[in-house]
């Protein structure tokens, strides 16, 4: 089963540098994938809605994820079944399984959005995750 890469309005997906694009992935219009980026099974990347979609180097788009008119940073993980529309996701961020990032929202570099979580339209949610220092309660 070949990858479905569809040109729209004279703009075709640019996937030559991608590390892996699953045979059932669908890329439509002005979509670019950075070096080593991956698009897994049944994922949909759309750049046919007036704005391009770009996926940074080393980033992963999970099974059944939908990314429309969005900018995804480098080394970023988009979980299976996530939906991203007209948003930006920073470098090294992690978007959980089934999470939703709505139009105009942005997710910071290194941020973690948990499974099923969401960032509302125009929101700037999902701040970077701060590591917590261990304390005595972690000791037996």
mmCIF file with all atom_site columns, C-alpha atoms in Angstrom:
data_model
loop_
_atom_site.group_PDB
_atom_site.id
_atom_site.type_symbol
_atom_site.label_atom_id
_atom_site.label_alt_id
_atom_site.label_comp_id
_atom_site.label_asym_id
_atom_site.label_entity_id
_atom_site.label_seq_id
_atom_site.pdbx_PDB_ins_code
_atom_site.Cartn_x
_atom_site.Cartn_y
_atom_site.Cartn_z
_atom_site.occupancy
_atom_site.B_iso_or_equiv
_atom_site.pdbx_formal_charge
_atom_site.auth_seq_id
_atom_site.auth_comp_id
_atom_site.auth_asym_id
_atom_site.auth_atom_id
_atom_site.pdbx_PDB_model_num
ATOM 1   C CA . UNK A 1 1   ? 0.000  0.000  0.000  1.00 0.00 ? 1   UNK A CA 1
ATOM 2   C CA . UNK A 1 2   ? 1.695  3.241  -1.102 1.00 0.00 ? 2   UNK A CA 1
ATOM 3   C CA . UNK A 1 3   ? 1.781  6.482  0.887  1.00 0.00 ? 3   UNK A CA 1
ATOM 4   C CA . UNK A 1 4   ? -0.969 8.827  -0.218 1.00 0.00 ? 4   UNK A CA 1
ATOM 5   C CA . UNK A 1 5   ? 0.725  12.135 -1.082 1.00 0.00 ? 5   UNK A CA 1
ATOM 6   C CA . UNK A 1 6   ? -1.662 14.501 -2.830 1.00 0.00 ? 6   UNK A CA 1
ATOM 7   C CA . UNK A 1 7   ? -0.740 17.800 -4.472 1.00 0.00 ? 7   UNK A CA 1
ATOM 8   C CA . UNK A 1 8   ? -3.308 20.571 -3.998 1.00 0.00 ? 8   UNK A CA 1
ATOM 9   C CA . UNK A 1 9   ? -3.123 23.974 -5.673 1.00 0.00 ? 9   UNK A CA 1
ATOM 10  C CA . UNK A 1 10  ? 0.294  23.147 -7.095 1.00 0.00 ? 10  UNK A CA 1
ATOM 11  C CA . UNK A 1 11  ? 1.732  22.303 -3.655 1.00 0.00 ? 11  UNK A CA 1
ATOM 12  C CA . UNK A 1 12  ? 2.864  18.739 -3.062 1.00 0.00 ? 12  UNK A CA 1
ATOM 13  C CA . UNK A 1 13  ? 4.095  17.156 0.172  1.00 0.00 ? 13  UNK A CA 1
ATOM 14  C CA . UNK A 1 14  ? 7.890  17.232 0.649  1.00 0.00 ? 14  UNK A CA 1
ATOM 15  C CA . UNK A 1 15  ? 8.809  13.980 2.346  1.00 0.00 ? 15  UNK A CA 1
ATOM 16  C CA . UNK A 1 16  ? 12.190 13.085 0.838  1.00 0.00 ? 16  UNK A CA 1
ATOM 17  C CA . UNK A 1 17  ? 14.078 13.732 4.090  1.00 0.00 ? 17  UNK A CA 1
ATOM 18  C CA . UNK A 1 18  ? 11.561 11.889 6.270  1.00 0.00 ? 18  UNK A CA 1
ATOM 19  C CA . UNK A 1 19  ? 12.792 8.872  8.187  1.00 0.00 ? 19  UNK A CA 1
ATOM 20  C CA . UNK A 1 20  ? 9.591  6.878  7.714  1.00 0.00 ? 20  UNK A CA 1
ATOM 21  C CA . UNK A 1 21  ? 6.139  7.518  6.290  1.00 0.00 ? 21  UNK A CA 1
ATOM 22  C CA . UNK A 1 22  ? 3.752  4.607  6.787  1.00 0.00 ? 22  UNK A CA 1
ATOM 23  C CA . UNK A 1 23  ? 2.020  3.153  3.756  1.00 0.00 ? 23  UNK A CA 1
ATOM 24  C CA . UNK A 1 24  ? -1.386 4.186  5.112  1.00 0.00 ? 24  UNK A CA 1
ATOM 25  C CA . UNK A 1 25  ? -0.374 7.766  6.027  1.00 0.00 ? 25  UNK A CA 1
ATOM 26  C CA . UNK A 1 26  ? -2.045 10.574 4.084  1.00 0.00 ? 26  UNK A CA 1
ATOM 27  C CA . UNK A 1 27  ? -0.228 13.816 3.289  1.00 0.00 ? 27  UNK A CA 1
ATOM 28  C CA . UNK A 1 28  ? -2.209 16.484 1.468  1.00 0.00 ? 28  UNK A CA 1
ATOM 29  C CA . UNK A 1 29  ? -0.995 19.763 -0.033 1.00 0.00 ? 29  UNK A CA 1
ATOM 30  C CA . UNK A 1 30  ? 1.749  21.949 1.423  1.00 0.00 ? 30  UNK A CA 1
ATOM 31  C CA . UNK A 1 31  ? 3.256  19.506 3.941  1.00 0.00 ? 31  UNK A CA 1
ATOM 32  C CA . UNK A 1 32  ? 6.967  19.291 4.715  1.00 0.00 ? 32  UNK A CA 1
ATOM 33  C CA . UNK A 1 33  ? 8.719  16.744 6.891  1.00 0.00 ? 33  UNK A CA 1
ATOM 34  C CA . UNK A 1 34  ? 12.157 17.363 8.341  1.00 0.00 ? 34  UNK A CA 1
ATOM 35  C CA . UNK A 1 35  ? 15.075 14.974 8.341  1.00 0.00 ? 35  UNK A CA 1
ATOM 36  C CA . UNK A 1 36  ? 14.268 11.757 10.172 1.00 0.00 ? 36  UNK A CA 1
ATOM 37  C CA . UNK A 1 37  ? 10.665 12.780 10.930 1.00 0.00 ? 37  UNK A CA 1
ATOM 38  C CA . UNK A 1 38  ? 8.065  10.013 10.896 1.00 0.00 ? 38  UNK A CA 1
ATOM 39  C CA . UNK A 1 39  ? 4.361  9.767  10.088 1.00 0.00 ? 39  UNK A CA 1
ATOM 40  C CA . UNK A 1 40  ? 2.835  6.531  11.350 1.00 0.00 ? 40  UNK A CA 1
ATOM 41  C CA . UNK A 1 41  ? -0.111 4.412  10.274 1.00 0.00 ? 41  UNK A CA 1
ATOM 42  C CA . UNK A 1 42  ? -3.350 6.151  9.268  1.00 0.00 ? 42  UNK A CA 1
ATOM 43  C CA . UNK A 1 43  ? -1.981 9.581  10.236 1.00 0.00 ? 43  UNK A CA 1
ATOM 44  C CA . UNK A 1 44  ? -3.279 12.577 8.278  1.00 0.00 ? 44  UNK A CA 1
ATOM 45  C CA . UNK A 1 45  ? -1.183 15.685 7.634  1.00 0.00 ? 45  UNK A CA 1
ATOM 46  C CA . UNK A 1 46  ? -2.984 18.481 5.796  1.00 0.00 ? 46  UNK A CA 1
ATOM 47  C CA . UNK A 1 47  ? -1.522 21.594 4.257  1.00 0.00 ? 47  UNK A CA 1
ATOM 48  C CA . UNK A 1 48  ? -4.489 22.287 2.005  1.00 0.00 ? 48  UNK A CA 1
ATOM 49  C CA . UNK A 1 49  ? -6.488 24.630 4.256  1.00 0.00 ? 49  UNK A CA 1
ATOM 50  C CA . UNK A 1 50  ? -4.729 27.903 3.483  1.00 0.00 ? 50  UNK A CA 1
ATOM 51  C CA . UNK A 1 51  ? -1.628 27.345 5.628  1.00 0.00 ? 51  UNK A CA 1
ATOM 52  C CA . UNK A 1 52  ? 1.226  24.836 5.355  1.00 0.00 ? 52  UNK A CA 1
ATOM 53  C CA . UNK A 1 53  ? 1.988  22.040 7.796  1.00 0.00 ? 53  UNK A CA 1
ATOM 54  C CA . UNK A 1 54  ? 5.591  21.439 8.779  1.00 0.00 ? 54  UNK A CA 1
ATOM 55  C CA . UNK A 1 55  ? 7.060  18.684 10.916 1.00 0.00 ? 55  UNK A CA 1
ATOM 56  C CA . UNK A 1 56  ? 10.513 19.315 12.374 1.00 0.00 ? 56  UNK A CA 1
ATOM 57  C CA . UNK A 1 57  ? 13.530 17.038 12.206 1.00 0.00 ? 57  UNK A CA 1
ATOM 58  C CA . UNK A 1 58  ? 13.249 13.869 14.262 1.00 0.00 ? 58  UNK A CA 1
ATOM 59  C CA . UNK A 1 59  ? 9.609  14.423 15.201 1.00 0.00 ? 59  UNK A CA 1
ATOM 60  C CA . UNK A 1 60  ? 7.005  11.670 15.258 1.00 0.00 ? 60  UNK A CA 1
ATOM 61  C CA . UNK A 1 61  ? 3.352  11.853 14.213 1.00 0.00 ? 61  UNK A CA 1
ATOM 62  C CA . UNK A 1 62  ? 1.582  8.877  15.813 1.00 0.00 ? 62  UNK A CA 1
ATOM 63  C CA . UNK A 1 63  ? -0.962 6.433  14.431 1.00 0.00 ? 63  UNK A CA 1
ATOM 64  C CA . UNK A 1 64  ? -4.290 8.073  13.485 1.00 0.00 ? 64  UNK A CA 1
ATOM 65  C CA . UNK A 1 65  ? -3.094 11.558 14.486 1.00 0.00 ? 65  UNK A CA 1
ATOM 66  C CA . UNK A 1 66  ? -4.479 14.468 12.460 1.00 0.00 ? 66  UNK A CA 1
ATOM 67  C CA . UNK A 1 67  ? -2.350 17.581 11.919 1.00 0.00 ? 67  UNK A CA 1
ATOM 68  C CA . UNK A 1 68  ? -3.857 20.436 9.904  1.00 0.00 ? 68  UNK A CA 1
ATOM 69  C CA . UNK A 1 69  ? -2.141 23.744 9.049  1.00 0.00 ? 69  UNK A CA 1
ATOM 70  C CA . UNK A 1 70  ? 0.237  23.440 12.009 1.00 0.00 ? 70  UNK A CA 1
ATOM 71  C CA . UNK A 1 71  ? 3.929  23.920 12.765 1.00 0.00 ? 71  UNK A CA 1
ATOM 72  C CA . UNK A 1 72  ? 5.545  21.082 14.720 1.00 0.00 ? 72  UNK A CA 1
ATOM 73  C CA . UNK A 1 73  ? 9.026  21.648 16.176 1.00 0.00 ? 73  UNK A CA 1
ATOM 74  C CA . UNK A 1 74  ? 12.024 19.313 16.120 1.00 0.00 ? 74  UNK A CA 1
ATOM 75  C CA . UNK A 1 75  ? 12.241 16.183 18.283 1.00 0.00 ? 75  UNK A CA 1
ATOM 76  C CA . UNK A 1 76  ? 8.542  16.452 19.143 1.00 0.00 ? 76  UNK A CA 1
ATOM 77  C CA . UNK A 1 77  ? 6.189  13.541 19.796 1.00 0.00 ? 77  UNK A CA 1
ATOM 78  C CA . UNK A 1 78  ? 2.547  13.682 18.703 1.00 0.00 ? 78  UNK A CA 1
ATOM 79  C CA . UNK A 1 79  ? 0.634  10.751 20.205 1.00 0.00 ? 79  UNK A CA 1
ATOM 80  C CA . UNK A 1 80  ? -1.718 8.365  18.471 1.00 0.00 ? 80  UNK A CA 1
ATOM 81  C CA . UNK A 1 81  ? -5.139 9.835  17.789 1.00 0.00 ? 81  UNK A CA 1
ATOM 82  C CA . UNK A 1 82  ? -4.136 13.411 18.679 1.00 0.00 ? 82  UNK A CA 1
ATOM 83  C CA . UNK A 1 83  ? -5.745 16.285 16.770 1.00 0.00 ? 83  UNK A CA 1
ATOM 84  C CA . UNK A 1 84  ? -3.877 19.512 16.035 1.00 0.00 ? 84  UNK A CA 1
ATOM 85  C CA . UNK A 1 85  ? -5.452 22.331 14.019 1.00 0.00 ? 85  UNK A CA 1
ATOM 86  C CA . UNK A 1 86  ? -3.755 25.598 13.002 1.00 0.00 ? 86  UNK A CA 1
ATOM 87  C CA . UNK A 1 87  ? -1.406 25.589 15.992 1.00 0.00 ? 87  UNK A CA 1
ATOM 88  C CA . UNK A 1 88  ? 2.265  25.571 16.852 1.00 0.00 ? 88  UNK A CA 1
ATOM 89  C CA . UNK A 1 89  ? 4.105  23.011 18.973 1.00 0.00 ? 89  UNK A CA 1
ATOM 90  C CA . UNK A 1 90  ? 7.626  23.761 20.164 1.00 0.00 ? 90  UNK A CA 1
ATOM 91  C CA . UNK A 1 91  ? 10.792 21.691 20.006 1.00 0.00 ? 91  UNK A CA 1
ATOM 92  C CA . UNK A 1 92  ? 10.955 18.655 22.255 1.00 0.00 ? 92  UNK A CA 1
ATOM 93  C CA . UNK A 1 93  ? 7.290  18.843 23.249 1.00 0.00 ? 93  UNK A CA 1
ATOM 94  C CA . UNK A 1 94  ? 5.122  15.787 23.848 1.00 0.00 ? 94  UNK A CA 1
ATOM 95  C CA . UNK A 1 95  ? 1.433  15.738 22.919 1.00 0.00 ? 95  UNK A CA 1
ATOM 96  C CA . UNK A 1 96  ? -0.338 12.782 24.531 1.00 0.00 ? 96  UNK A CA 1
ATOM 97  C CA . UNK A 1 97  ? -2.568 10.131 23.027 1.00 0.00 ? 97  UNK A CA 1
ATOM 98  C CA . UNK A 1 98  ? -5.903 11.564 21.907 1.00 0.00 ? 98  UNK A CA 1
ATOM 99  C CA . UNK A 1 99  ? -5.014 15.117 22.975 1.00 0.00 ? 99  UNK A CA 1
ATOM 100 C CA . UNK A 1 100 ? -6.401 18.145 21.140 1.00 0.00 ? 100 UNK A CA 1
ATOM 101 C CA . UNK A 1 101 ? -4.642 21.431 20.351 1.00 0.00 ? 101 UNK A CA 1
ATOM 102 C CA . UNK A 1 102 ? -7.101 23.926 18.861 1.00 0.00 ? 102 UNK A CA 1
ATOM 103 C CA . UNK A 1 103 ? -6.723 26.749 16.346 1.00 0.00 ? 103 UNK A CA 1
ATOM 104 C CA . UNK A 1 104 ? -4.380 29.552 17.314 1.00 0.00 ? 104 UNK A CA 1
ATOM 105 C CA . UNK A 1 105 ? -2.982 27.692 20.322 1.00 0.00 ? 105 UNK A CA 1
ATOM 106 C CA . UNK A 1 106 ? 0.691  27.244 21.034 1.00 0.00 ? 106 UNK A CA 1
ATOM 107 C CA . UNK A 1 107 ? 2.531  24.621 23.053 1.00 0.00 ? 107 UNK A CA 1
ATOM 108 C CA . UNK A 1 108 ? 5.913  25.615 24.482 1.00 0.00 ? 108 UNK A CA 1
ATOM 109 C CA . UNK A 1 109 ? 9.279  23.966 23.846 1.00 0.00 ? 109 UNK A CA 1
ATOM 110 C CA . UNK A 1 110 ? 9.635  20.907 26.066 1.00 0.00 ? 110 UNK A CA 1
ATOM 111 C CA . UNK A 1 111 ? 5.999  20.993 27.194 1.00 0.00 ? 111 UNK A CA 1
ATOM 112 C CA . UNK A 1 112 ? 4.035  17.856 28.028 1.00 0.00 ? 112 UNK A CA 1
ATOM 113 C CA . UNK A 1 113 ? 0.306  17.701 27.244 1.00 0.00 ? 113 UNK A CA 1
ATOM 114 C CA . UNK A 1 114 ? -1.137 14.591 28.861 1.00 0.00 ? 114 UNK A CA 1
ATOM 115 C CA . UNK A 1 115 ? -3.214 11.943 27.111 1.00 0.00 ? 115 UNK A CA 1
ATOM 116 C CA . UNK A 1 116 ? -6.705 13.219 26.359 1.00 0.00 ? 116 UNK A CA 1
ATOM 117 C CA . UNK A 1 117 ? -5.721 16.758 27.365 1.00 0.00 ? 117 UNK A CA 1
ATOM 118 C CA . UNK A 1 118 ? -6.475 19.878 25.418 1.00 0.00 ? 118 UNK A CA 1
ATOM 119 C CA . UNK A 1 119 ? -5.380 23.432 24.714 1.00 0.00 ? 119 UNK A CA 1
ATOM 120 C CA . UNK A 1 120 ? -8.302 25.706 23.778 1.00 0.00 ? 120 UNK A CA 1
ATOM 121 C CA . UNK A 1 121 ? -8.428 27.938 20.724 1.00 0.00 ? 121 UNK A CA 1
ATOM 122 C CA . UNK A 1 122 ? -5.943 30.776 21.073 1.00 0.00 ? 122 UNK A CA 1
ATOM 123 C CA . UNK A 1 123 ? -4.597 29.261 24.293 1.00 0.00 ? 123 UNK A CA 1
ATOM 124 C CA . UNK A 1 124 ? -1.001 29.083 25.342 1.00 0.00 ? 124 UNK A CA 1
ATOM 125 C CA . UNK A 1 125 ? -1.338 26.059 27.544 1.00 0.00 ? 125 UNK A CA 1
ATOM 126 C CA . UNK A 1 126 ? 0.980  23.190 28.342 1.00 0.00 ? 126 UNK A CA 1
ATOM 127 C CA . UNK A 1 127 ? 3.929  25.005 29.920 1.00 0.00 ? 127 UNK A CA 1
ATOM 128 C CA . UNK A 1 128 ? 7.291  23.259 29.994 1.00 0.00 ? 128 UNK A CA 1
ATOM 129 C CA . UNK A 1 129 ? 7.432  20.419 32.469 1.00 0.00 ? 129 UNK A CA 1
ATOM 130 C CA . UNK A 1 130 ? 9.590  21.217 35.475 1.00 0.00 ? 130 UNK A CA 1
ATOM 131 C CA . UNK A 1 131 ? 11.461 18.257 36.943 1.00 0.00 ? 131 UNK A CA 1
ATOM 132 C CA . UNK A 1 132 ? 10.780 17.905 40.633 1.00 0.00 ? 132 UNK A CA 1
ATOM 133 C CA . UNK A 1 133 ? 13.629 17.322 43.060 1.00 0.00 ? 133 UNK A CA 1
ATOM 134 C CA . UNK A 1 134 ? 13.500 14.108 45.057 1.00 0.00 ? 134 UNK A CA 1
ATOM 135 C CA . UNK A 1 135 ? 12.748 14.514 48.749 1.00 0.00 ? 135 UNK A CA 1
ATOM 136 C CA . UNK A 1 136 ? 12.744 12.281 51.793 1.00 0.00 ? 136 UNK A CA 1
ATOM 137 C CA . UNK A 1 137 ? 9.238  10.998 51.022 1.00 0.00 ? 137 UNK A CA 1
ATOM 138 C CA . UNK A 1 138 ? 10.746 9.035  48.107 1.00 0.00 ? 138 UNK A CA 1
ATOM 139 C CA . UNK A 1 139 ? 12.952 7.053  50.507 1.00 0.00 ? 139 UNK A CA 1
ATOM 140 C CA . UNK A 1 140 ? 11.899 3.738  52.076 1.00 0.00 ? 140 UNK A CA 1
#
